[in-house]
Each structure stands twice: as structure tokens, then as C-alpha cells.
């Protein structure tokens, strides 16, 4: 298929991925790679191939069939290596090479394929199984999603690409749950970014192999799961895991982002993740109806996942309080946002009002089912600034049910 093969007038190269290894098989051609090095990054020959150390990443390149050469010199003026040139030449018109994404110890994960044919077979079987869990049959978008999973300290997350400063965008990982028709698969995807939360329950907006960035997105987990799948069909193990993770994350919002009177607030206007929509002076904590509504959706979800009637009843009460408080955000039939430190008020941006209404419907009962328009609302609001991302575009495409 076009996404796993490059063809030219004089040859072709096929690709197959087996977890952290990329297998290449070329016919009637060779491969030339010019790597761009920054200060401190290196390229060197090792037994059977070469190693590129790029930022936090190390790549071991081995040749199964063919010949590999590395050209790299030391720049005396710049006190750094020149950009290395790696050439893989064919043997009897064919070459096979493997690029391992590894660490500085060059440890290769056990159980990976030994050759291109095995990797190709595993990939085809895995991709076919993966596609059965999706809402859409858009094959190219499905492959973009399938090939974007990476391991971050043991957590399986989606990454935009694999460059020097690779990271997982927590919001994109959350939105990807909407691409799955399988409730378990969608919920399992959410456990990745939620599992990266700190001991205090802070959910990082960006996750790297070596650290986490501060929280930068709204608590939209309940809304996404209520919109994307039949939560009551979740397996018991996933229900328990989600209940524990979302419960911890919600407790953090209750502790750090709620007044004594019970109203939720953002520490600053953009904490909700709605870009290009300033509502109050930057730096002021803000009461916003979308946060109350999102928390109501979280409480609704927790009431469904709760292991006992008593706990479910407690979350239903919290949900109802959030919904009742929303009346204080109405002025002449329209939503407003309020400063938490002054008397300032401002009309809510349209995006805030759309998310508020959608979250209210999601939190209000069993009969809720997200429409295509609802899906568009979520992606237009929380995808702002991510439109150029090919991964985001693939997730949005797959979230449109077309099977």
C-alpha cells in the first residue's frame, strides 16, 4: 500500500514497523541518509551497523543484507561533528536494514521480529485487528494513528513524530478516544495520559520520556467518554482503573480549583485550553460555565463507574449541584464568565458556550448520544492550534463514523 512503500523509476523501498523497530527492504536501489546533528550529538560505527545519538534518542541501524558505510568528520572550528552521511548499498539488488529506537545502552527489546517478512506479517495482522475497533474505515488515517503509538516510561501514548524532543500531547491522546467504536479501546487510550498524573493528581499537558509539563488542558475526560462510547459496556477491570484515575484527577480540581462555596474556577483564563478566546484579564482566576459543566460530566461518569450505589449517589449529588450553579452564569439568556478576584464579568466566547451546552447534555442522563455536530464542536474547540498536525487530522477523520 502507498503508506508503507516508496517507489521510484529505479527502485522501491518497503517499510514495516514492529513496536520500536523500523524494518526496510529495498529493491534495485540503495539508501542515503544525511542526519542533522546538534552540538553534543554523535554518530559512530558499531559492530553490524552504526549508532545515531540524537537528543534523548538513540538509533541503532543494522544491515541484514547489503553494506553500510558512515562518513563523519570532526569540525575543528565548530568543535562538533559534521553531519553524518549513512549509505546502505544493495547486495544482489536488494538491501534489508533495521532502525531500532533504543537507549544509550543499545538494548534491543526482546520479542521483536528478526527480518522484514516477519515484521510485515505482524504489522498486517496487528493493523487489521486495530481497524476493527475504529468507528471509520478510513485506512490511511487509521495507519497514521496505528503507527503513532510509543512507550513513555511504560505508558502507551500517541506521539506526533519521533524527533529530538519527542513528546505526547495529552489533549490529542484524550481526543483519540473518540476514534474508537470499542468502548474498551477508547477508555484504554485515556488511561495513558491519566496514568501520567502526579501524586497530587495534576495531569500534565505534555509528557516526555524524561519528564512532564504543567497542566494545560481542561478536565474533559467525562465529556469525551460519554460522547464516544457506551460506558456501561466497559470491562470491569477498565471500569475500576478509570474510576480510580479520573477520581484522583477530579479530587485535585476539588482541592485546588474550588471555593469554599463549591464553585469551580480556572487559575487563569486560558487554563481551560480554549485558544484565541480571552474572556478576562490574563492572570486573573476566572469562574467559567464550561468548567462547571465539564465537572458535572465527570461526576456523571464516576456515578456510572462507581462500585457501589452509595458512591454513585454521592457523585450524582455533586453533578446536580454543578448543574444548578450554572444558573448563576446566565445574563439575559447568555452565558458569562466572572473574575474570581474582582467584580469583572464578560460574555463567554461562543466556543465556551458550545462546550457548556454539550457537557450539560452529556451529564444529564442515559439518553444522551453525541451527534456528528457534537463531535465537530469538541474538535473545533480543543483542536485549536493543532489543525496542522497530521495526527490530529487523522483522529478527527476517524471520529466521524462511516462504517
PDB file of N, CA and C in Angstrom, residues 251-313:
ATOM      1  N   UNK A 251     -10.438  14.864  42.207  1.00  0.00           N
ATOM      2  CA  UNK A 251     -10.129  15.305  43.572  1.00  0.00           C
ATOM      3  C   UNK A 251      -9.160  16.477  43.570  1.00  0.00           C
ATOM      4  N   UNK A 252      -8.242  16.470  42.621  1.00  0.00           N
ATOM      5  CA  UNK A 252      -7.293  17.580  42.541  1.00  0.00           C
ATOM      6  C   UNK A 252      -8.018  18.871  42.180  1.00  0.00           C
ATOM      7  N   UNK A 253      -8.965  18.816  41.242  1.00  0.00           N
ATOM      8  CA  UNK A 253      -9.730  20.012  40.898  1.00  0.00           C
ATOM      9  C   UNK A 253     -10.577  20.462  42.088  1.00  0.00           C
ATOM     10  N   UNK A 254     -11.121  19.514  42.831  1.00  0.00           N
ATOM     11  CA  UNK A 254     -11.907  19.872  44.011  1.00  0.00           C
ATOM     12  C   UNK A 254     -11.037  20.557  45.066  1.00  0.00           C
ATOM     13  N   UNK A 255      -9.811  20.110  45.218  1.00  0.00           N
ATOM     14  CA  UNK A 255      -8.923  20.648  46.249  1.00  0.00           C
ATOM     15  C   UNK A 255      -8.326  21.990  45.865  1.00  0.00           C
ATOM     16  N   UNK A 256      -7.872  22.123  44.614  1.00  0.00           N
ATOM     17  CA  UNK A 256      -7.115  23.309  44.207  1.00  0.00           C
ATOM     18  C   UNK A 256      -7.891  24.306  43.360  1.00  0.00           C
ATOM     19  N   UNK A 257      -9.040  23.928  42.836  1.00  0.00           N
ATOM     20  CA  UNK A 257      -9.763  24.798  41.915  1.00  0.00           C
ATOM     21  C   UNK A 257     -11.250  24.913  42.303  1.00  0.00           C
ATOM     22  N   UNK A 258     -11.526  24.922  43.603  1.00  0.00           N
ATOM     23  CA  UNK A 258     -12.918  25.042  44.063  1.00  0.00           C
ATOM     24  C   UNK A 258     -12.946  25.926  45.310  1.00  0.00           C
ATOM     25  N   UNK A 259     -13.918  26.832  45.358  1.00  0.00           N
ATOM     26  CA  UNK A 259     -14.064  27.713  46.517  1.00  0.00           C
ATOM     27  C   UNK A 259     -14.760  26.978  47.662  1.00  0.00           C
ATOM     28  N   UNK A 260     -14.795  27.623  48.829  1.00  0.00           N
ATOM     29  CA  UNK A 260     -15.489  27.035  49.977  1.00  0.00           C
ATOM     30  C   UNK A 260     -16.975  26.870  49.702  1.00  0.00           C
ATOM     31  N   UNK A 261     -17.494  27.730  48.828  1.00  0.00           N
ATOM     32  CA  UNK A 261     -18.919  27.647  48.470  1.00  0.00           C
ATOM     33  C   UNK A 261     -19.183  26.555  47.436  1.00  0.00           C
ATOM     34  N   UNK A 262     -18.122  25.981  46.857  1.00  0.00           N
ATOM     35  CA  UNK A 262     -18.289  24.860  45.934  1.00  0.00           C
ATOM     36  C   UNK A 262     -18.152  25.194  44.469  1.00  0.00           C
ATOM     37  N   UNK A 263     -17.921  26.466  44.138  1.00  0.00           N
ATOM     38  CA  UNK A 263     -17.817  26.848  42.719  1.00  0.00           C
ATOM     39  C   UNK A 263     -16.410  26.557  42.200  1.00  0.00           C
ATOM     40  N   UNK A 264     -16.323  25.999  40.996  1.00  0.00           N
ATOM     41  CA  UNK A 264     -15.034  25.706  40.370  1.00  0.00           C
ATOM     42  C   UNK A 264     -14.534  26.932  39.607  1.00  0.00           C
ATOM     43  N   UNK A 265     -13.216  27.064  39.520  1.00  0.00           N
ATOM     44  CA  UNK A 265     -12.630  28.191  38.792  1.00  0.00           C
ATOM     45  C   UNK A 265     -11.345  27.752  38.100  1.00  0.00           C
ATOM     46  N   UNK A 266     -11.013  28.470  37.025  1.00  0.00           N
ATOM     47  CA  UNK A 266      -9.723  28.318  36.373  1.00  0.00           C
ATOM     48  C   UNK A 266      -8.738  29.280  37.033  1.00  0.00           C
ATOM     49  N   UNK A 267      -7.486  28.833  37.240  1.00  0.00           N
ATOM     50  CA  UNK A 267      -6.484  29.694  37.873  1.00  0.00           C
ATOM     51  C   UNK A 267      -6.126  30.872  36.978  1.00  0.00           C
ATOM     52  N   UNK A 268      -6.329  30.726  35.669  1.00  0.00           N
ATOM     53  CA  UNK A 268      -6.119  31.806  34.710  1.00  0.00           C
ATOM     54  C   UNK A 268      -7.025  31.498  33.513  1.00  0.00           C
ATOM     55  N   UNK A 269      -7.424  32.520  32.757  1.00  0.00           N
ATOM     56  CA  UNK A 269      -8.444  32.309  31.727  1.00  0.00           C
ATOM     57  C   UNK A 269      -8.151  31.220  30.712  1.00  0.00           C
ATOM     58  N   UNK A 270      -6.851  31.015  30.374  1.00  0.00           N
ATOM     59  CA  UNK A 270      -6.540  30.045  29.325  1.00  0.00           C
ATOM     60  C   UNK A 270      -6.359  28.630  29.867  1.00  0.00           C
ATOM     61  N   UNK A 271      -6.528  28.428  31.163  1.00  0.00           N
ATOM     62  CA  UNK A 271      -6.333  27.090  31.719  1.00  0.00           C
ATOM     63  C   UNK A 271      -7.327  26.096  31.130  1.00  0.00           C
ATOM     64  N   UNK A 272      -8.439  26.591  30.641  1.00  0.00           N
ATOM     65  CA  UNK A 272      -9.433  25.716  30.045  1.00  0.00           C
ATOM     66  C   UNK A 272      -9.039  25.158  28.696  1.00  0.00           C
ATOM     67  N   UNK A 273      -7.944  25.659  28.118  1.00  0.00           N
ATOM     68  CA  UNK A 273      -7.468  25.114  26.856  1.00  0.00           C
ATOM     69  C   UNK A 273      -8.176  25.654  25.639  1.00  0.00           C
ATOM     70  N   UNK A 274      -9.050  26.636  25.804  1.00  0.00           N
ATOM     71  CA  UNK A 274      -9.760  27.220  24.661  1.00  0.00           C
ATOM     72  C   UNK A 274      -8.918  28.379  24.145  1.00  0.00           C
ATOM     73  N   UNK A 275      -8.249  28.148  23.029  1.00  0.00           N
ATOM     74  CA  UNK A 275      -7.303  29.122  22.495  1.00  0.00           C
ATOM     75  C   UNK A 275      -8.012  30.286  21.797  1.00  0.00           C
ATOM     76  N   UNK A 276      -7.299  31.405  21.733  1.00  0.00           N
ATOM     77  CA  UNK A 276      -7.750  32.577  20.975  1.00  0.00           C
ATOM     78  C   UNK A 276      -9.112  33.076  21.442  1.00  0.00           C
ATOM     79  N   UNK A 277      -9.412  32.903  22.729  1.00  0.00           N
ATOM     80  CA  UNK A 277     -10.711  33.350  23.227  1.00  0.00           C
ATOM     81  C   UNK A 277     -10.544  33.973  24.615  1.00  0.00           C
ATOM     82  N   UNK A 278      -9.827  35.098  24.726  1.00  0.00           N
ATOM     83  CA  UNK A 278      -9.649  35.717  26.036  1.00  0.00           C
ATOM     84  C   UNK A 278     -10.989  36.169  26.607  1.00  0.00           C
ATOM     85  N   UNK A 279     -11.223  35.884  27.875  1.00  0.00           N
ATOM     86  CA  UNK A 279     -12.510  36.226  28.466  1.00  0.00           C
ATOM     87  C   UNK A 279     -12.374  37.276  29.550  1.00  0.00           C
ATOM     88  N   UNK A 280     -11.222  37.308  30.229  1.00  0.00           N
ATOM     89  CA  UNK A 280     -10.964  38.256  31.299  1.00  0.00           C
ATOM     90  C   UNK A 280      -9.481  38.603  31.270  1.00  0.00           C
ATOM     91  N   UNK A 281      -9.060  39.617  32.015  1.00  0.00           N
ATOM     92  CA  UNK A 281      -7.627  39.957  32.018  1.00  0.00           C
ATOM     93  C   UNK A 281      -6.761  38.752  32.347  1.00  0.00           C
ATOM     94  N   UNK A 282      -5.679  38.583  31.575  1.00  0.00           N
ATOM     95  CA  UNK A 282      -4.767  37.462  31.794  1.00  0.00           C
ATOM     96  C   UNK A 282      -4.176  37.571  33.203  1.00  0.00           C
ATOM     97  N   UNK A 283      -4.129  36.463  33.891  1.00  0.00           N
ATOM     98  CA  UNK A 283      -3.571  36.442  35.234  1.00  0.00           C
ATOM     99  C   UNK A 283      -4.625  36.376  36.318  1.00  0.00           C
ATOM    100  N   UNK A 284      -5.869  36.683  35.975  1.00  0.00           N
ATOM    101  CA  UNK A 284      -6.939  36.610  36.966  1.00  0.00           C
ATOM    102  C   UNK A 284      -7.607  35.242  36.930  1.00  0.00           C
ATOM    103  N   UNK A 285      -7.827  34.668  38.102  1.00  0.00           N
ATOM    104  CA  UNK A 285      -8.609  33.440  38.182  1.00  0.00           C
ATOM    105  C   UNK A 285     -10.025  33.735  37.699  1.00  0.00           C
ATOM    106  N   UNK A 286     -10.647  32.749  37.065  1.00  0.00           N
ATOM    107  CA  UNK A 286     -11.943  33.002  36.429  1.00  0.00           C
ATOM    108  C   UNK A 286     -12.937  31.872  36.689  1.00  0.00           C
ATOM    109  N   UNK A 287     -14.169  32.281  37.014  1.00  0.00           N
ATOM    110  CA  UNK A 287     -15.275  31.337  37.035  1.00  0.00           C
ATOM    111  C   UNK A 287     -15.809  31.230  35.612  1.00  0.00           C
ATOM    112  N   UNK A 288     -15.999  30.011  35.121  1.00  0.00           N
ATOM    113  CA  UNK A 288     -16.445  29.838  33.744  1.00  0.00           C
ATOM    114  C   UNK A 288     -17.455  28.693  33.675  1.00  0.00           C
ATOM    115  N   UNK A 289     -18.557  28.870  32.977  1.00  0.00           N
ATOM    116  CA  UNK A 289     -19.599  27.837  32.969  1.00  0.00           C
ATOM    117  C   UNK A 289     -19.147  26.516  32.354  1.00  0.00           C
ATOM    118  N   UNK A 290     -18.192  26.570  31.410  1.00  0.00           N
ATOM    119  CA  UNK A 290     -17.765  25.308  30.812  1.00  0.00           C
ATOM    120  C   UNK A 290     -17.099  24.403  31.841  1.00  0.00           C
ATOM    121  N   UNK A 291     -16.392  24.981  32.823  1.00  0.00           N
ATOM    122  CA  UNK A 291     -15.743  24.165  33.849  1.00  0.00           C
ATOM    123  C   UNK A 291     -16.777  23.496  34.751  1.00  0.00           C
ATOM    124  N   UNK A 292     -17.795  24.236  35.169  1.00  0.00           N
ATOM    125  CA  UNK A 292     -18.864  23.618  35.977  1.00  0.00           C
ATOM    126  C   UNK A 292     -19.528  22.481  35.218  1.00  0.00           C
ATOM    127  N   UNK A 293     -19.773  22.710  33.918  1.00  0.00           N
ATOM    128  CA  UNK A 293     -20.448  21.686  33.114  1.00  0.00           C
ATOM    129  C   UNK A 293     -19.544  20.475  32.883  1.00  0.00           C
ATOM    130  N   UNK A 294     -18.250  20.721  32.649  1.00  0.00           N
ATOM    131  CA  UNK A 294     -17.312  19.607  32.472  1.00  0.00           C
ATOM    132  C   UNK A 294     -17.202  18.777  33.751  1.00  0.00           C
ATOM    133  N   UNK A 295     -17.183  19.429  34.898  1.00  0.00           N
ATOM    134  CA  UNK A 295     -17.129  18.693  36.158  1.00  0.00           C
ATOM    135  C   UNK A 295     -18.419  17.903  36.374  1.00  0.00           C
ATOM    136  N   UNK A 296     -19.541  18.449  35.944  1.00  0.00           N
ATOM    137  CA  UNK A 296     -20.799  17.697  36.026  1.00  0.00           C
ATOM    138  C   UNK A 296     -20.718  16.422  35.193  1.00  0.00           C
ATOM    139  N   UNK A 297     -20.108  16.520  34.004  1.00  0.00           N
ATOM    140  CA  UNK A 297     -19.941  15.330  33.152  1.00  0.00           C
ATOM    141  C   UNK A 297     -19.003  14.317  33.813  1.00  0.00           C
ATOM    142  N   UNK A 298     -17.954  14.804  34.477  1.00  0.00           N
ATOM    143  CA  UNK A 298     -17.056  13.886  35.193  1.00  0.00           C
ATOM    144  C   UNK A 298     -17.784  13.166  36.317  1.00  0.00           C
ATOM    145  N   UNK A 299     -18.605  13.916  37.057  1.00  0.00           N
ATOM    146  CA  UNK A 299     -19.359  13.288  38.145  1.00  0.00           C
ATOM    147  C   UNK A 299     -20.364  12.272  37.597  1.00  0.00           C
ATOM    148  N   UNK A 300     -20.952  12.597  36.454  1.00  0.00           N
ATOM    149  CA  UNK A 300     -21.885  11.646  35.823  1.00  0.00           C
ATOM    150  C   UNK A 300     -21.154  10.356  35.460  1.00  0.00           C
ATOM    151  N   UNK A 301     -19.974  10.490  34.872  1.00  0.00           N
ATOM    152  CA  UNK A 301     -19.189   9.312  34.513  1.00  0.00           C
ATOM    153  C   UNK A 301     -18.814   8.507  35.752  1.00  0.00           C
ATOM    154  N   UNK A 302     -18.354   9.188  36.807  1.00  0.00           N
ATOM    155  CA  UNK A 302     -17.961   8.485  38.024  1.00  0.00           C
ATOM    156  C   UNK A 302     -19.139   7.774  38.674  1.00  0.00           C
ATOM    157  N   UNK A 303     -20.323   8.350  38.552  1.00  0.00           N
ATOM    158  CA  UNK A 303     -21.508   7.677  39.112  1.00  0.00           C
ATOM    159  C   UNK A 303     -21.813   6.381  38.370  1.00  0.00           C
ATOM    160  N   UNK A 304     -21.507   6.340  37.072  1.00  0.00           N
ATOM    161  CA  UNK A 304     -21.709   5.121  36.278  1.00  0.00           C
ATOM    162  C   UNK A 304     -20.655   4.075  36.636  1.00  0.00           C
ATOM    163  N   UNK A 305     -19.412   4.532  36.849  1.00  0.00           N
ATOM    164  CA  UNK A 305     -18.310   3.615  37.116  1.00  0.00           C
ATOM    165  C   UNK A 305     -18.234   3.185  38.583  1.00  0.00           C
ATOM    166  N   UNK A 306     -18.928   3.891  39.458  1.00  0.00           N
ATOM    167  CA  UNK A 306     -18.806   3.638  40.896  1.00  0.00           C
ATOM    168  C   UNK A 306     -19.156   2.194  41.253  1.00  0.00           C
ATOM    169  N   UNK A 307     -18.383   1.585  42.156  1.00  0.00           N
ATOM    170  CA  UNK A 307     -18.617   0.183  42.517  1.00  0.00           C
ATOM    171  C   UNK A 307     -19.794  -0.036  43.449  1.00  0.00           C
ATOM    172  N   UNK A 308     -20.355   1.035  44.038  1.00  0.00           N
ATOM    173  CA  UNK A 308     -21.484   0.863  44.956  1.00  0.00           C
ATOM    174  C   UNK A 308     -22.538   1.937  44.719  1.00  0.00           C
ATOM    175  N   UNK A 309     -23.771   1.659  45.144  1.00  0.00           N
ATOM    176  CA  UNK A 309     -24.852   2.625  44.983  1.00  0.00           C
ATOM    177  C   UNK A 309     -24.610   3.881  45.807  1.00  0.00           C
ATOM    178  N   UNK A 310     -24.038   3.703  46.992  1.00  0.00           N
ATOM    179  CA  UNK A 310     -23.784   4.863  47.849  1.00  0.00           C
ATOM    180  C   UNK A 310     -22.819   5.832  47.181  1.00  0.00           C
ATOM    181  N   UNK A 311     -21.728   5.300  46.613  1.00  0.00           N
ATOM    182  CA  UNK A 311     -20.767   6.164  45.933  1.00  0.00           C
ATOM    183  C   UNK A 311     -21.378   6.780  44.691  1.00  0.00           C
ATOM    184  N   UNK A 312     -22.155   6.002  43.958  1.00  0.00           N
ATOM    185  CA  UNK A 312     -22.823   6.543  42.765  1.00  0.00           C
ATOM    186  C   UNK A 312     -23.759   7.680  43.141  1.00  0.00           C
ATOM    187  N   UNK A 313     -24.488   7.501  44.234  1.00  0.00           N
ATOM    188  CA  UNK A 313     -25.412   8.543  44.687  1.00  0.00           C
ATOM    189  C   UNK A 313     -24.692   9.815  45.074  1.00  0.00           C
TER     190      UNK A 313
END
